[in-house]
Short mmCIF file of C-alpha atoms in Angstrom, two decimals:
data_model
loop_
_atom_site.label_atom_id
_atom_site.label_comp_id
_atom_site.label_asym_id
_atom_site.label_seq_id
_atom_site.Cartn_x
_atom_site.Cartn_y
_atom_site.Cartn_z
CA UNK U 1175 -77.50 -188.23 -28.05
CA UNK U 1176 -74.80 -187.23 -30.52
CA UNK U 1177 -75.67 -187.09 -34.23
CA UNK U 1178 -72.43 -185.53 -35.44
CA UNK U 1179 -68.90 -186.04 -34.16
CA UNK U 1180 -65.76 -184.54 -35.64
CA UNK U 1181 -62.39 -185.91 -34.56
CA UNK U 1182 -58.99 -184.35 -35.29
CA UNK U 1183 -60.21 -182.92 -38.59
CA UNK U 1184 -57.74 -181.27 -40.97
CA UNK U 1185 -58.33 -179.74 -44.38
CA UNK U 1186 -55.49 -178.61 -46.60
CA UNK U 1187 -55.62 -176.76 -49.92
CA UNK U 1188 -52.31 -176.80 -51.81
CA UNK U 1189 -49.80 -176.27 -49.02
CA UNK U 1190 -52.08 -174.36 -46.64
CA UNK U 1191 -54.21 -175.78 -43.85
CA UNK U 1192 -57.67 -174.19 -43.77
CA UNK U 1193 -58.79 -176.30 -40.80
CA UNK U 1194 -56.54 -177.75 -38.11
CA UNK U 1195 -57.37 -180.37 -35.48
CA UNK U 1196 -61.11 -179.66 -35.29
CA UNK U 1197 -62.87 -181.58 -32.53
CA UNK U 1198 -66.55 -181.14 -31.69
CA UNK U 1199 -69.81 -182.95 -31.10
CA UNK U 1200 -73.33 -181.87 -32.02
CA UNK U 1201 -76.30 -183.39 -30.23
CA UNK U 1202 -79.41 -184.61 -32.00
CA UNK U 1203 -81.88 -181.71 -32.10
CA UNK U 1204 -79.27 -179.15 -31.08
CA UNK U 1205 -78.91 -175.67 -32.60
CA UNK U 1206 -75.14 -175.37 -32.91
CA UNK U 1207 -73.56 -172.20 -34.27
CA UNK U 1208 -70.01 -171.56 -35.49
CA UNK U 1209 -68.91 -167.95 -35.31
CA UNK U 1210 -65.71 -166.41 -36.56
CA UNK U 1211 -64.33 -163.75 -38.90
CA UNK U 1212 -64.33 -164.04 -42.68
CA UNK U 1213 -61.73 -166.56 -43.79
CA UNK U 1214 -61.88 -168.51 -40.54
CA UNK U 1215 -62.86 -171.74 -42.31
CA UNK U 1216 -66.58 -171.81 -41.51
CA UNK U 1217 -67.76 -172.61 -45.04
CA UNK U 1218 -65.10 -175.28 -45.46
CA UNK U 1219 -66.25 -176.94 -42.25
CA UNK U 1220 -69.87 -177.06 -43.44
CA UNK U 1221 -68.86 -178.45 -46.84
CA UNK U 1222 -66.93 -181.23 -45.11
CA UNK U 1223 -69.87 -182.05 -42.85
CA UNK U 1224 -72.16 -182.20 -45.89
CA UNK U 1225 -69.66 -184.54 -47.61
CA UNK U 1226 -69.17 -182.15 -50.52
CA UNK U 1227 -65.43 -182.24 -49.82
CA UNK U 1228 -63.17 -184.82 -48.18
CA UNK U 1229 -60.92 -184.07 -45.22
CA UNK U 1230 -57.16 -184.23 -45.49
CA UNK U 1231 -57.10 -186.08 -42.20
CA UNK U 1232 -59.42 -186.90 -39.31
CA UNK U 1233 -62.95 -188.27 -39.03
CA UNK U 1234 -66.49 -187.04 -39.53
CA UNK U 1235 -68.92 -189.42 -37.84
CA UNK U 1236 -72.57 -188.97 -38.78
CA UNK U 1237 -75.09 -190.88 -36.65
CA UNK U 1238 -72.41 -193.41 -35.72
CA UNK U 1239 -71.13 -193.86 -39.28
CA UNK U 1240 -67.52 -192.94 -40.09
CA UNK U 1241 -68.08 -191.06 -43.35
CA UNK U 1242 -64.38 -191.13 -44.23
CA UNK U 1243 -64.69 -194.89 -44.78
CA UNK U 1244 -67.86 -194.73 -46.89
CA UNK U 1245 -68.12 -195.41 -50.60
CA UNK U 1246 -69.45 -192.67 -52.87
CA UNK U 1247 -72.81 -194.46 -53.00
CA UNK U 1248 -72.98 -194.56 -49.22
CA UNK U 1249 -72.06 -190.86 -49.05
CA UNK U 1250 -74.93 -189.99 -51.39
CA UNK U 1251 -77.31 -191.83 -49.07
CA UNK U 1252 -75.97 -189.96 -46.03
CA UNK U 1253 -76.11 -186.61 -47.84
CA UNK U 1254 -79.81 -187.18 -48.46
CA UNK U 1255 -80.28 -187.09 -44.70
CA UNK U 1256 -78.80 -183.59 -44.63
CA UNK U 1257 -79.45 -180.31 -46.44
CA UNK U 1258 -77.29 -177.23 -46.86
CA UNK U 1259 -78.16 -173.60 -47.62
CA UNK U 1260 -75.33 -171.35 -48.79
CA UNK U 1261 -74.99 -167.60 -48.42
CA UNK U 1262 -75.56 -167.02 -52.15
CA UNK U 1263 -78.20 -169.49 -53.36
CA UNK U 1264 -78.18 -170.81 -56.91
CA UNK U 1265 -81.73 -171.30 -58.16
CA UNK U 1266 -82.88 -173.02 -61.31
CA UNK U 1267 -84.30 -170.83 -64.07
CA UNK U 1268 -87.81 -172.16 -63.53
CA UNK U 1269 -90.68 -171.56 -61.12
CA UNK U 1270 -90.40 -171.30 -57.36
CA UNK U 1271 -92.49 -174.48 -57.10
CA UNK U 1272 -90.18 -176.46 -59.38
CA UNK U 1273 -87.10 -175.27 -57.49
CA UNK U 1274 -88.50 -176.46 -54.17
CA UNK U 1275 -89.86 -179.70 -55.62
CA UNK U 1276 -86.54 -180.76 -57.13
CA UNK U 1277 -85.24 -182.73 -54.15
CA UNK U 1278 -88.48 -184.65 -53.82
CA UNK U 1279 -88.59 -185.48 -57.53
CA UNK U 1280 -85.12 -187.03 -57.56
CA UNK U 1281 -86.21 -189.13 -54.57
CA UNK U 1282 -89.13 -190.50 -56.58
CA UNK U 1283 -91.92 -188.95 -54.50
CA UNK U 1284 -95.35 -189.00 -56.16
CA UNK U 1285 -96.82 -185.81 -57.64
CA UNK U 1286 -99.66 -185.39 -55.13
CA UNK U 1287 -97.32 -185.68 -52.15
CA UNK U 1288 -94.86 -183.31 -53.80
CA UNK U 1289 -97.54 -180.66 -54.25
CA UNK U 1290 -98.69 -180.95 -50.64
CA UNK U 1291 -95.18 -180.80 -49.24
CA UNK U 1292 -94.01 -177.95 -51.48
CA UNK U 1293 -97.02 -175.73 -50.78
CA UNK U 1294 -96.74 -176.42 -47.06
CA UNK U 1295 -93.09 -175.40 -46.89
CA UNK U 1296 -93.67 -172.36 -49.13
CA UNK U 1297 -96.34 -171.26 -46.68
CA UNK U 1298 -93.83 -171.76 -43.86
CA UNK U 1299 -91.34 -169.37 -45.49
CA UNK U 1300 -94.05 -166.92 -46.55
CA UNK U 1301 -93.84 -167.50 -50.31
CA UNK U 1302 -96.96 -169.55 -51.08
CA UNK U 1303 -98.37 -166.73 -53.22
CA UNK U 1304 -95.23 -166.77 -55.40
CA UNK U 1305 -95.27 -170.50 -56.18
CA UNK U 1306 -95.61 -169.93 -59.93
CA UNK U 1307 -93.13 -167.04 -60.14
CA UNK U 1308 -89.88 -167.57 -62.03
CA UNK U 1309 -87.25 -167.91 -59.32
CA UNK U 1310 -84.64 -165.83 -61.14
CA UNK U 1311 -86.89 -162.74 -60.84
CA UNK U 1312 -87.00 -162.81 -57.03
CA UNK U 1313 -85.30 -160.41 -54.68
CA UNK U 1314 -82.25 -161.59 -52.74
CA UNK U 1315 -84.26 -162.20 -49.59
CA UNK U 1316 -86.98 -164.09 -51.43
CA UNK U 1317 -84.39 -166.21 -53.24
CA UNK U 1318 -82.79 -167.16 -49.93
CA UNK U 1319 -86.19 -168.17 -48.57
CA UNK U 1320 -86.72 -170.37 -51.64
CA UNK U 1321 -83.33 -171.98 -51.01
CA UNK U 1322 -84.34 -172.60 -47.39
CA UNK U 1323 -87.66 -174.08 -48.49
CA UNK U 1324 -85.83 -176.34 -50.96
CA UNK U 1325 -83.70 -177.62 -48.08
CA UNK U 1326 -86.57 -178.07 -45.63
CA UNK U 1327 -88.99 -179.83 -47.99
CA UNK U 1328 -86.92 -183.03 -47.85
CA UNK U 1329 -87.21 -182.96 -44.02
CA UNK U 1330 -83.49 -183.34 -43.30
CA UNK U 1331 -82.20 -184.66 -40.03
CA UNK U 1332 -79.42 -182.07 -40.14
CA UNK U 1333 -79.80 -178.59 -41.62
CA UNK U 1334 -76.54 -176.81 -42.47
CA UNK U 1335 -76.65 -173.04 -42.91
CA UNK U 1336 -73.80 -170.92 -44.24
CA UNK U 1337 -74.39 -167.24 -43.36
CA UNK U 1338 -78.10 -167.64 -44.24
CA UNK U 1339 -79.03 -163.99 -43.64
CA UNK U 1340 -75.86 -162.17 -44.66
CA UNK U 1341 -76.67 -158.96 -46.56
CA UNK U 1342 -80.43 -159.45 -46.16
CA UNK U 1343 -82.84 -156.78 -44.98
CA UNK U 1344 -84.31 -157.01 -41.44
CA UNK U 1345 -87.67 -158.39 -42.65
CA UNK U 1346 -86.18 -161.34 -44.55
CA UNK U 1347 -83.70 -161.95 -41.75
CA UNK U 1348 -86.53 -162.13 -39.20
CA UNK U 1349 -88.53 -164.54 -41.38
CA UNK U 1350 -85.57 -166.88 -41.89
CA UNK U 1351 -84.63 -166.84 -38.20
CA UNK U 1352 -88.23 -167.62 -37.23
CA UNK U 1353 -88.39 -170.53 -39.68
CA UNK U 1354 -85.13 -172.16 -38.61
CA UNK U 1355 -86.03 -171.77 -34.94
CA UNK U 1356 -89.39 -173.35 -35.68
CA UNK U 1357 -87.96 -176.42 -37.46
CA UNK U 1358 -85.42 -176.85 -34.68
CA UNK U 1359 -88.04 -176.70 -31.92
CA UNK U 1360 -91.01 -178.35 -33.61
CA UNK U 1361 -89.36 -180.90 -35.91
CA UNK U 1362 -86.31 -181.38 -33.68
CA UNK U 1363 -84.12 -180.82 -36.73
CA UNK U 1364 -80.45 -180.50 -35.84
CA UNK U 1365 -79.13 -177.15 -37.07
CA UNK U 1366 -75.48 -176.28 -37.64
CA UNK U 1367 -75.13 -172.65 -38.68
CA UNK U 1368 -72.05 -170.64 -39.59
CA UNK U 1369 -72.27 -166.89 -39.12
CA UNK U 1370 -70.15 -163.84 -38.37
CA UNK U 1371 -73.25 -162.21 -36.84
CA UNK U 1372 -72.60 -162.58 -33.14
CA UNK U 1373 -76.00 -161.21 -32.12
CA UNK U 1374 -77.75 -163.78 -34.30
CA UNK U 1375 -75.69 -166.57 -32.76
CA UNK U 1376 -76.55 -165.31 -29.29
CA UNK U 1377 -80.28 -165.24 -30.11
CA UNK U 1378 -80.54 -168.65 -31.73
CA UNK U 1379 -77.87 -171.09 -30.58
CA UNK U 1380 -77.84 -173.66 -27.83
CA UNK U 1381 -74.04 -173.75 -28.07
CA UNK U 1382 -71.46 -171.72 -29.94
CA UNK U 1383 -68.00 -172.55 -31.28
CA UNK U 1384 -65.53 -169.77 -32.03
CA UNK U 1385 -63.46 -170.63 -35.10
CA UNK U 1386 -60.37 -168.49 -35.69
CA UNK U 1387 -58.05 -169.06 -38.65
CA UNK U 1388 -58.86 -172.73 -38.93
CA UNK U 1389 -58.81 -173.59 -35.25
CA UNK U 1390 -61.61 -173.88 -32.72
CA UNK U 1391 -60.66 -171.61 -29.86
CA UNK U 1392 -63.50 -172.51 -27.52
CA UNK U 1393 -67.02 -173.94 -27.37
CA UNK U 1394 -69.71 -172.99 -24.88
CA UNK U 1395 -73.25 -171.85 -24.25
CA UNK U 1396 -74.08 -168.33 -25.46
CA UNK U 1397 -73.92 -166.88 -21.97
CA UNK U 1398 -70.48 -168.42 -21.46
CA UNK U 1399 -69.08 -167.22 -24.77
CA UNK U 1400 -70.49 -163.71 -24.54
CA UNK U 1401 -70.15 -162.93 -20.82
CA UNK U 1402 -67.14 -164.95 -19.72
CA UNK U 1403 -65.03 -166.13 -22.68
CA UNK U 1404 -62.05 -168.21 -21.68
CA UNK U 1405 -59.70 -167.08 -24.44
CA UNK U 1406 -58.62 -163.46 -25.10
CA UNK U 1407 -59.10 -163.99 -28.85
CA UNK U 1408 -62.76 -164.83 -28.30
CA UNK U 1409 -63.17 -161.74 -26.18
CA UNK U 1410 -61.46 -159.59 -28.81
CA UNK U 1411 -63.75 -160.93 -31.54
CA UNK U 1412 -66.85 -160.27 -29.47
CA UNK U 1413 -65.68 -156.71 -28.82
CA UNK U 1414 -65.09 -156.17 -32.52
CA UNK U 1415 -61.34 -155.83 -32.15
CA UNK U 1416 -60.67 -158.63 -34.63
CA UNK U 1417 -62.82 -159.39 -37.65
#
């Protein structure tokens, strides 16, 4: 069953198209990864899906709802069913606990439930012992795990990840990959992840889309993309000839 459908999507900044005629579907509970070089438009695509930006043309249909026809109030409601983690997280200058609890507080969740949910998700990302630490004193890997916990604590239907392990050490990368695989398999959370790390995409994804200068070149299962790509540009990217 499809939870996300994108039809003929275009995004233009000034006089330049960043995305052109994007068409794809993501199934409920799928782990869908978008690969491509820097500047391909991956972050822009995620921002559009999360309704942070509006498309120049085309449709983004979330769970059967055409988001391009929604009011701002309706968009806020839909955004609360999703969560996004960016490559460089911005944390509040307060404790780890308060950072993770923020999304629950603005939803009016009671204090006891907040504490249970926050400590549970901090344990999931391996940071339960740092719950009272000021978030701005954390390492880069720890900060990214806090950002992931902040996204997961609201139990989103769709988790959007923008280069979630870029520039992280192997230990933090392994922890984050394990967590997002777990929520995808156990909670059936739909994951849409953008990455330029082809090996990560191959390890984690059910399907992969190759985005190249604003256009989707092809979509397929990992074995199809990596062993028998249909387009020479995909093959060149996989071989490291374009980046």
